[in-house]
CSV table of C-alpha atoms in Angstrom, one decimal:
chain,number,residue,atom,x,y,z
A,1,UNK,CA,26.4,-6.0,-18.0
A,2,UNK,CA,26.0,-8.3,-14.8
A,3,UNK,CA,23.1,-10.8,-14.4
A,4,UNK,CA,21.1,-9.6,-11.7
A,5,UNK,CA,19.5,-12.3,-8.9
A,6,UNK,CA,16.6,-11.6,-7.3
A,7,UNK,CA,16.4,-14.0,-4.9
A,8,UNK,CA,16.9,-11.5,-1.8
A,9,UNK,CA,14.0,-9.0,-2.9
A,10,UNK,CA,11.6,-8.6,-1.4
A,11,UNK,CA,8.3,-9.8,-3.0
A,12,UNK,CA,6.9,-6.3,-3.3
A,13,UNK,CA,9.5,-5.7,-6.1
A,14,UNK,CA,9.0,-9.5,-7.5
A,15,UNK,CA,5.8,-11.2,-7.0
A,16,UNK,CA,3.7,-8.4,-6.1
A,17,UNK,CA,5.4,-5.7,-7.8
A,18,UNK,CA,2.4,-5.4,-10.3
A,19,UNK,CA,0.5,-3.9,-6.6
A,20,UNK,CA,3.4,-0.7,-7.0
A,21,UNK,CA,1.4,1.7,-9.1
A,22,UNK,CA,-1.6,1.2,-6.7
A,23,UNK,CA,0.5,2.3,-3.6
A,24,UNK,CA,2.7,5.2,-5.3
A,25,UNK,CA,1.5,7.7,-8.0
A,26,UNK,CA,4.2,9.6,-9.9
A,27,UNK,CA,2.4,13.1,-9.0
A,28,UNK,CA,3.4,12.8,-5.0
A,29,UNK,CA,6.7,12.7,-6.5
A,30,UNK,CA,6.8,16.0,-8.2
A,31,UNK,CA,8.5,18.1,-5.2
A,32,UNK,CA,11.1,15.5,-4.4
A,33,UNK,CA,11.7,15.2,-8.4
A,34,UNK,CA,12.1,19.1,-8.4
A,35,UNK,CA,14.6,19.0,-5.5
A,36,UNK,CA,16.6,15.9,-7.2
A,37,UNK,CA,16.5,18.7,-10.0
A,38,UNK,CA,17.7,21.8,-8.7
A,39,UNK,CA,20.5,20.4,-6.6
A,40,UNK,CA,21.8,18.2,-9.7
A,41,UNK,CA,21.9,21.8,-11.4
A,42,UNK,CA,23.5,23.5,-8.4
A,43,UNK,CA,26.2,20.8,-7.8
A,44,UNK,CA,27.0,20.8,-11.9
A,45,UNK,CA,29.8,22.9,-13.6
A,46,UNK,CA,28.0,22.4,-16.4
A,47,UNK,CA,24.7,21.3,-17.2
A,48,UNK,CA,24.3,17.6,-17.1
A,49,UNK,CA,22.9,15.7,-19.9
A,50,UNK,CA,22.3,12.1,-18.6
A,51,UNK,CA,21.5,10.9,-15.4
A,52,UNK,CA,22.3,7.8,-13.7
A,53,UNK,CA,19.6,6.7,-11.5
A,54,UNK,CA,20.4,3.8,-8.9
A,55,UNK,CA,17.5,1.6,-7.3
A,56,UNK,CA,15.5,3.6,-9.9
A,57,UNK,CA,12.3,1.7,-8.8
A,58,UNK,CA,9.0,2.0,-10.5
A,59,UNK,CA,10.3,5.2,-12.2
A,60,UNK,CA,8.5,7.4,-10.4
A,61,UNK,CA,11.1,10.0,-10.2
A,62,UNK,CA,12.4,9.6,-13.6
A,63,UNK,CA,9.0,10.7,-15.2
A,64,UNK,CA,9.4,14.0,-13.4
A,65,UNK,CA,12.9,14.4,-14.5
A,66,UNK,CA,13.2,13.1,-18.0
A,67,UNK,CA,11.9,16.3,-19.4
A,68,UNK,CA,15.5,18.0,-18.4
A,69,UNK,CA,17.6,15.1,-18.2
A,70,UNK,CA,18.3,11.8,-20.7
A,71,UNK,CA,18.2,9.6,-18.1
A,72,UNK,CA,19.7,5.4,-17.1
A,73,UNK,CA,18.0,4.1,-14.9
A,74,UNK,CA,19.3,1.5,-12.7
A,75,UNK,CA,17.8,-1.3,-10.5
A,76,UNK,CA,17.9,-4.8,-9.1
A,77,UNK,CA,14.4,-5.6,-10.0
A,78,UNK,CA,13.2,-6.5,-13.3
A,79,UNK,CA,9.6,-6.4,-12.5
A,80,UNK,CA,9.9,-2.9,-11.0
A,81,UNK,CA,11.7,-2.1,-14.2
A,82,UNK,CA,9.1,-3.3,-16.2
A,83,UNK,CA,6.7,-0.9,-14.5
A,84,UNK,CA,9.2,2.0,-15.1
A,85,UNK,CA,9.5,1.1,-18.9
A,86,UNK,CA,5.8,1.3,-19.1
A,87,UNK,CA,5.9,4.9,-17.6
A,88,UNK,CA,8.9,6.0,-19.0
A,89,UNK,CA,9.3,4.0,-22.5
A,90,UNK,CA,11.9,6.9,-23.5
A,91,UNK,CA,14.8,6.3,-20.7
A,92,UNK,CA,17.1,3.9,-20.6
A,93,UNK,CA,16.8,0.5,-18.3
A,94,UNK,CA,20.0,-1.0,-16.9
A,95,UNK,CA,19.1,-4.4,-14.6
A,96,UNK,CA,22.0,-4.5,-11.9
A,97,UNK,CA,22.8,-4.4,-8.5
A,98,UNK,CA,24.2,-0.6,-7.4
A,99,UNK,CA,26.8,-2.4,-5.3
A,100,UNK,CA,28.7,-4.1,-8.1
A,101,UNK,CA,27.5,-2.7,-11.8
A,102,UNK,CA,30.3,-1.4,-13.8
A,103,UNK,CA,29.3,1.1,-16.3
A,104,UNK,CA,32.5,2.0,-17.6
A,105,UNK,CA,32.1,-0.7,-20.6
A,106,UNK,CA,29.1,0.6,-21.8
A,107,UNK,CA,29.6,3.0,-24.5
A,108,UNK,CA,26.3,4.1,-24.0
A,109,UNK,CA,27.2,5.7,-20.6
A,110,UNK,CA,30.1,8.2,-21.5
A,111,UNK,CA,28.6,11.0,-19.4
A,112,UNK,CA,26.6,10.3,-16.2
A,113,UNK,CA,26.0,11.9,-13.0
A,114,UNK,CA,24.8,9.2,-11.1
A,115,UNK,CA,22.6,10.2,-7.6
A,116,UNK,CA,24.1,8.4,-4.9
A,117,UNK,CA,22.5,9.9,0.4
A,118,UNK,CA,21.3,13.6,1.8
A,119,UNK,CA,21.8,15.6,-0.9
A,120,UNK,CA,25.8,15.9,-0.9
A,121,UNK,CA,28.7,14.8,-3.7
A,122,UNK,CA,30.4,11.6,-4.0
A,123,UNK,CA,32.9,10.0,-5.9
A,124,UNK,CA,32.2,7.1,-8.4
A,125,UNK,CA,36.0,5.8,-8.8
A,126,UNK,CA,34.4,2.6,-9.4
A,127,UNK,CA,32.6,2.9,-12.9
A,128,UNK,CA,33.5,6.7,-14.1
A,129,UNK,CA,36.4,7.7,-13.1
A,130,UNK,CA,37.0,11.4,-10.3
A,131,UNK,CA,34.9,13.9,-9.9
A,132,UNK,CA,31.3,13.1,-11.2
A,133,UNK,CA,28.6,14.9,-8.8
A,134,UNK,CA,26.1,12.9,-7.7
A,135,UNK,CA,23.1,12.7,-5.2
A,136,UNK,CA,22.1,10.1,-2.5
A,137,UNK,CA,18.7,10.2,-1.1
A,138,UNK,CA,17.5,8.8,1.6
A,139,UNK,CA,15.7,5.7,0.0
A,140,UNK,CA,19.3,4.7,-0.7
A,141,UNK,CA,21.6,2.6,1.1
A,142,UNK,CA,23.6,4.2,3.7
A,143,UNK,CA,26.5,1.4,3.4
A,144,UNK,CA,29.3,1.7,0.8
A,145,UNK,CA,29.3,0.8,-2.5
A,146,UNK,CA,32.6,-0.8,-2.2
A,147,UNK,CA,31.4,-2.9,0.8
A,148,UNK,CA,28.8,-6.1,0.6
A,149,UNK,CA,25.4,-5.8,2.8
A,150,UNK,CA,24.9,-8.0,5.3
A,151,UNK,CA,22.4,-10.6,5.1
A,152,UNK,CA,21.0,-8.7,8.5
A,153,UNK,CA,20.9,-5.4,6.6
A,154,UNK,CA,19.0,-7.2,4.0
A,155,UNK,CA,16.4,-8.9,6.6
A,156,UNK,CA,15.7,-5.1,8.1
A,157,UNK,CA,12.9,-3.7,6.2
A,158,UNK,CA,13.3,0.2,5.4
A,159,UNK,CA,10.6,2.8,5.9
A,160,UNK,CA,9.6,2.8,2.3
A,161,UNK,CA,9.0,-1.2,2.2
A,162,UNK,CA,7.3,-0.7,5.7
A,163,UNK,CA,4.6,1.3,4.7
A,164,UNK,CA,3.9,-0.1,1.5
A,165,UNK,CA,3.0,-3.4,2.7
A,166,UNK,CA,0.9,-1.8,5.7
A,167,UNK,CA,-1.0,-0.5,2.3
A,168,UNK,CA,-1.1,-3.5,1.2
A,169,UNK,CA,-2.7,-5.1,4.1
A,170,UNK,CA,-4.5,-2.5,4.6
A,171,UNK,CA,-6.9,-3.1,1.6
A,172,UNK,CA,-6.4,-6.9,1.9
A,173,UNK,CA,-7.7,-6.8,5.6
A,174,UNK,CA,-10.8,-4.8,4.4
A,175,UNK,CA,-11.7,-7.5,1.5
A,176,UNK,CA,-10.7,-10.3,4.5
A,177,UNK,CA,-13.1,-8.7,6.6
A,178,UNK,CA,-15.9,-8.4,3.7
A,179,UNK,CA,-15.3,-12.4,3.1
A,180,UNK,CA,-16.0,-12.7,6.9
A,181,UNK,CA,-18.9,-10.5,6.9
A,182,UNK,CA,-20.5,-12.5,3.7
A,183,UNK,CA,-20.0,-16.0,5.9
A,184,UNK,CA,-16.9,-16.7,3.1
A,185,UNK,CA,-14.2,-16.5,6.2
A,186,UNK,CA,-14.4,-20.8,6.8
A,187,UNK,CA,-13.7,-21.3,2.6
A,188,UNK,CA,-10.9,-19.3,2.5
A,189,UNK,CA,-9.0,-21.0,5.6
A,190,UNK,CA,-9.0,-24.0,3.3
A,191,UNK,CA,-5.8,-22.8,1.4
A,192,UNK,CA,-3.8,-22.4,4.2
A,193,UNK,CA,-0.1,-22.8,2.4
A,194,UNK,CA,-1.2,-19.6,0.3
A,195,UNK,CA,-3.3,-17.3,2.4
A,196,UNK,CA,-2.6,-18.4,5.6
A,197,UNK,CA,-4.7,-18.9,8.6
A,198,UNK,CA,-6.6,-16.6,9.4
A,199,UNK,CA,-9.4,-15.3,11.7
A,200,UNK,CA,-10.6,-12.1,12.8
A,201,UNK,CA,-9.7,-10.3,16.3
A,202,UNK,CA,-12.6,-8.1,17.3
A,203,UNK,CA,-11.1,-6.1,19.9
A,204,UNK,CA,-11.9,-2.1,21.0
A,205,UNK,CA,-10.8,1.4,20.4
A,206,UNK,CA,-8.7,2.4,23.7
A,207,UNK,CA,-9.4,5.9,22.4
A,208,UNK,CA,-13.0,5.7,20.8
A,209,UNK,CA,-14.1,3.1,22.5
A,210,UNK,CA,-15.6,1.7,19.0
A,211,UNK,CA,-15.8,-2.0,17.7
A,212,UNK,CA,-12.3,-2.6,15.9
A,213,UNK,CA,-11.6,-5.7,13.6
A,214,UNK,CA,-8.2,-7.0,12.6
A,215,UNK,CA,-7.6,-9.7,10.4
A,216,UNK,CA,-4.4,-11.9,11.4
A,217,UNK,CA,-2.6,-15.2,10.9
A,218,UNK,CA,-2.6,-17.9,14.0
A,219,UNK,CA,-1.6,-20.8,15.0
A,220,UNK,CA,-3.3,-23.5,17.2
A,221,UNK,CA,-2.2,-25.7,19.2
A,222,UNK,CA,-3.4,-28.0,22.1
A,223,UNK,CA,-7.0,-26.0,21.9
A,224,UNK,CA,-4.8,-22.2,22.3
A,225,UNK,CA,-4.9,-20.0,19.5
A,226,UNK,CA,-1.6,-17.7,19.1
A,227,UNK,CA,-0.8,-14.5,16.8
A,228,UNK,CA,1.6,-11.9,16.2
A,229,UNK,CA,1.8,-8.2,16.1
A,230,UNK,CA,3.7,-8.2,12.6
A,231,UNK,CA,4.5,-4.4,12.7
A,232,UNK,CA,5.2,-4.3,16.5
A,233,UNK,CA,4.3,-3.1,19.3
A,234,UNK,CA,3.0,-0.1,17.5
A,235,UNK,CA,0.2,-1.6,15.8
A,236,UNK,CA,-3.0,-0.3,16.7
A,237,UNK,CA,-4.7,-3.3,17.5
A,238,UNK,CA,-2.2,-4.4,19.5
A,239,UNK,CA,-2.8,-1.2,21.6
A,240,UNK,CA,-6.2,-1.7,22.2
A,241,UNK,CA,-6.2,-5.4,23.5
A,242,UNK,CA,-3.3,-4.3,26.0
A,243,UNK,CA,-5.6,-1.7,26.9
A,244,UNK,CA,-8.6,-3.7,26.9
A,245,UNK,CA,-7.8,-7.4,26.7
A,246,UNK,CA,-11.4,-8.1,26.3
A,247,UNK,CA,-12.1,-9.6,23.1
A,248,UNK,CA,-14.1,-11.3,20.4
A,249,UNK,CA,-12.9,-14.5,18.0
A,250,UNK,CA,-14.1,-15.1,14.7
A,251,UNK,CA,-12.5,-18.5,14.0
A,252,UNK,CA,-13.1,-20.8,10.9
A,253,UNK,CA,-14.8,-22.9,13.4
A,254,UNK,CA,-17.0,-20.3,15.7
A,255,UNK,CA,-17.4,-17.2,17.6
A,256,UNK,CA,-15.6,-16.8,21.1
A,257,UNK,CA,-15.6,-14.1,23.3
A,258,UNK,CA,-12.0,-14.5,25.0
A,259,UNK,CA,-8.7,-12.9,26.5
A,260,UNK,CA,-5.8,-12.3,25.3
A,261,UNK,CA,-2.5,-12.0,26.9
A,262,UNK,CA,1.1,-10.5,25.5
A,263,UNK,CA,3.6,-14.2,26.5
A,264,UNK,CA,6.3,-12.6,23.9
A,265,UNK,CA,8.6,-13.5,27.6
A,266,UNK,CA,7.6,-17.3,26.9
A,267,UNK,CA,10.0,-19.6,27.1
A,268,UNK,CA,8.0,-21.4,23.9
A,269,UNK,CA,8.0,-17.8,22.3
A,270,UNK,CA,10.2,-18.9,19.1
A,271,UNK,CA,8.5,-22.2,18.5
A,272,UNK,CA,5.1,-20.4,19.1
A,273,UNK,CA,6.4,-17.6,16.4
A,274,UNK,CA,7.3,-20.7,14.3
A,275,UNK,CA,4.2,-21.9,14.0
A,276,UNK,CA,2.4,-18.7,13.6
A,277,UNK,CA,4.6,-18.1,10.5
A,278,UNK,CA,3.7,-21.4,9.5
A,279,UNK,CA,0.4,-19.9,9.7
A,280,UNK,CA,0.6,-16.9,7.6
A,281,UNK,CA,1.1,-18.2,4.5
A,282,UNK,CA,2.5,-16.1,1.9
A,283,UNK,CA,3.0,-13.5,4.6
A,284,UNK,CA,6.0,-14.4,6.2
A,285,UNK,CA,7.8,-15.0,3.3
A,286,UNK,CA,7.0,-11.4,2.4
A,287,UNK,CA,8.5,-9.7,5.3
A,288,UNK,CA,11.7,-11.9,4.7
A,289,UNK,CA,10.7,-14.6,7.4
A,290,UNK,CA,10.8,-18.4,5.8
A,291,UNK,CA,10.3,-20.3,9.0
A,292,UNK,CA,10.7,-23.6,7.6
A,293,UNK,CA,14.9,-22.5,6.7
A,294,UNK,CA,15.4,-20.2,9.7
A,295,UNK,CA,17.3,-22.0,12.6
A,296,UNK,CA,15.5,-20.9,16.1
A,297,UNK,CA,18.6,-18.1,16.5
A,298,UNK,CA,18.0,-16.6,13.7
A,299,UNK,CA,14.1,-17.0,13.9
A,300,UNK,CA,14.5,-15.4,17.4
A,301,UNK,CA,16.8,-12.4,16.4
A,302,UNK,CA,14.4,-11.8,13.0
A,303,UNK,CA,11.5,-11.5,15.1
A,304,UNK,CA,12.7,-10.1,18.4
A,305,UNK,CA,10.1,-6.4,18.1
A,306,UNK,CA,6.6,-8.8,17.3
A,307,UNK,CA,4.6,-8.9,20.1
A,308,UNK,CA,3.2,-12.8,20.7
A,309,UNK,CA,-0.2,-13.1,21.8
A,310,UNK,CA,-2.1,-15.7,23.2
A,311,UNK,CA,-5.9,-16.0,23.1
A,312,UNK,CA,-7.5,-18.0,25.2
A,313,UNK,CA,-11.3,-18.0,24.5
A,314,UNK,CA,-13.9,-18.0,27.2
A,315,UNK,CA,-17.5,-18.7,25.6
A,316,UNK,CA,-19.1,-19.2,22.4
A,317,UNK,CA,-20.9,-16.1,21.2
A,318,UNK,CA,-24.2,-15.6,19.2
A,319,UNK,CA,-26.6,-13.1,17.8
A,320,UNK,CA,-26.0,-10.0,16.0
A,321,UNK,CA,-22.9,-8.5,14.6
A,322,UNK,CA,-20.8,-11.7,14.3
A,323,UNK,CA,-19.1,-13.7,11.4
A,324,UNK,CA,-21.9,-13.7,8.7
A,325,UNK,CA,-24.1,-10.9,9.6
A,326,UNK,CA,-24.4,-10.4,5.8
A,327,UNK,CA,-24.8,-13.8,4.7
A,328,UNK,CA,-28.3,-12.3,3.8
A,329,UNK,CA,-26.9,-10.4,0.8
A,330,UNK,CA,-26.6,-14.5,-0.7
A,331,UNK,CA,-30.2,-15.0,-1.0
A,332,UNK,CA,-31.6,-11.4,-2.3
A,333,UNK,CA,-28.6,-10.8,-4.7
A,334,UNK,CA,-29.8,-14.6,-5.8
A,335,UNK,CA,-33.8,-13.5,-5.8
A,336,UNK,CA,-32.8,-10.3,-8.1
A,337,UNK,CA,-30.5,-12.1,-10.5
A,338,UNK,CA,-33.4,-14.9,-11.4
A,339,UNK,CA,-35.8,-11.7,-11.4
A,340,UNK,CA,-33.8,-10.2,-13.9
A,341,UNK,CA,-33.3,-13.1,-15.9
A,342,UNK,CA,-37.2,-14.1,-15.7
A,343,UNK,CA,-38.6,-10.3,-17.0
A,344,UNK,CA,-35.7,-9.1,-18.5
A,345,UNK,CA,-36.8,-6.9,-21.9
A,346,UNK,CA,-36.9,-9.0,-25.0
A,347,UNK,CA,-34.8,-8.5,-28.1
A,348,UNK,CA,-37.7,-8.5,-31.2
């Protein structure tokens, strides 16, 4: 069997790929798994007996269909097949790479009918020999299997990943935003290599006309503070303050009301990116972005749909509803925990 590298995975099926069961439950799975089923049965001569399952995942799929099928399951991550192991202990787990794992030496494997994109029949010639039916869904990969994936295909995040990670920063805006709230935002700025740095964009609803907050990474430099949309120009914030550029700062070092402006035409716009990636800590790294080994080309063609903003703050805000506003909570939770302590029942 092949040794499998990892070092072009994303982190949400390295690092973070203990964060999959949170943001993908086998039971919204159980219509797709049904359709994987009836087709496999449709396509088949005869009924199947294993199945070969490539980029097999967290095993989401498989713990629909392992009740009809003996299923291998396939798939470049070990972390992601640890999770699948733990759901699906009974299957088979085969590390490798669907582009270039041979199965054909693996006695194991004598019948499979591997899935391969939309539901149609292909060919395996390359482990098992004509005529094996086989599915391809569309989380697969639309290239070849005969035929390497470009380093750009790799950089280009599909759907799936996409909205996984918005999940992800999703909840890890909301506990950023609570840190803020509590008057924690400044202490966690000072680990800027891991979490990035980070303040909060208070900007408002074009539709709703509500207070909106968004998290983000920055840069500054020469007094100018500098972000980027990260899921382009679609982002909802990013809406808003085009609609409204009128906005509010929370900084590690104050409160600004302040402007901000779309420059993604600037002729700094790759070194301003730079240093914004620079900024985000772990972040950029996530999305595929290392701006330390990027050249500026590549840097440039990597990030050519994120918006760069620049905020240039106005004034120095105070009063209600700013950074802090429950730095209160410190004090009572403080009062109750001696209270409890001091008249607490005691044990005879």
């Amino acid at each position: 069997m092949e040794s499998v590298q990892q070092d072009r995975l994303p982190r949400l099926y390295t690092q973070l790929a203990d964060w999959w069961p949170l943001l993908s439950s086998p039971d919204e799975y159980t219509a797709e798994a049904e359709l994987y089923r009836r087709t496999l049965l449709e396509a088949c001569s005869r009924r199947p007996e294993t199945i070969l399952v490539l980029g097999s995942g967290g095993g989401n799929n498989a713990s629909h269909l392992k009740k009809y099928f003996h299923l291998a399951l396939v798939d470049r991550s070990e972390q992601m097949l640890a999770i699948s192991r733990a759901l699906n202990p009974e299957c088979e787990h085969l590390p490798g790479d669907m582009r270039t794992i041979r199965l054909d030496a693996d006695p194991r494997l004598d019948r499979i009918y591997p899935p391969a994109n939309r539901v149609r029949r292909l060919r395996c010639r390359r482990w098992l020999g004509e005529g094996f039916p086989g599915l391809e869904t569309r989380k697969s990969m639309t290239a070849r299997f005969e035929q390497p994936i470009s380093q750009e295909g790799l950089n280009k995040m599909d759907k799936e990943t996409e909205l996984a990670l918005r999940q992800i920063f999703k909840q890890f805006n909301r506990f950023m935003l609570l840190l803020w709230r509590l008057g924690l935002g400044r202490w966690f700025n000072l680990w800027p290599e891991m979490a990035g740095q980070i303040m909060v964009i208070v900007h408002t609803g074009r539709k709703t006309g509500l207070r909106r907050f968004t998290p983000v990474n920055y840069a500054e430099l020469d007094g100018q503070l500098y972000c980027v949309a990260g899921f382009g120009s679609a982002a909802d914030w990013y809406k808003n303050i085009i609609a409204n550029p009128q906005v509010e700062v929370w900084h590690p070092q104050g409160w600004w009301q302040g402007i901000a402006t779309d420059i993604s035409r600037s002729a700094d716009r790759v070194a301003l990116i730079r240093a914004v990636m620079v900024g985000s800590g772990f972040a950029a790294p996530l999305f595929g972005l290392d701006p330390r080994k990027l050249d500026d080309h590549q840097l440039e063609q990597l990030t050519a749909g994120y918006p760069l903003i620049h905020i240039q703050r106005l004034g120095a805000r105070t009063g209600p509803g700013g950074p802090g506003e429950l730095a209160w909570l410190w004090p009572l939770s403080t009062f109750a925990l001696l209270a409890w302590i001091l008249f607490r029942p005691r044990r005879k």
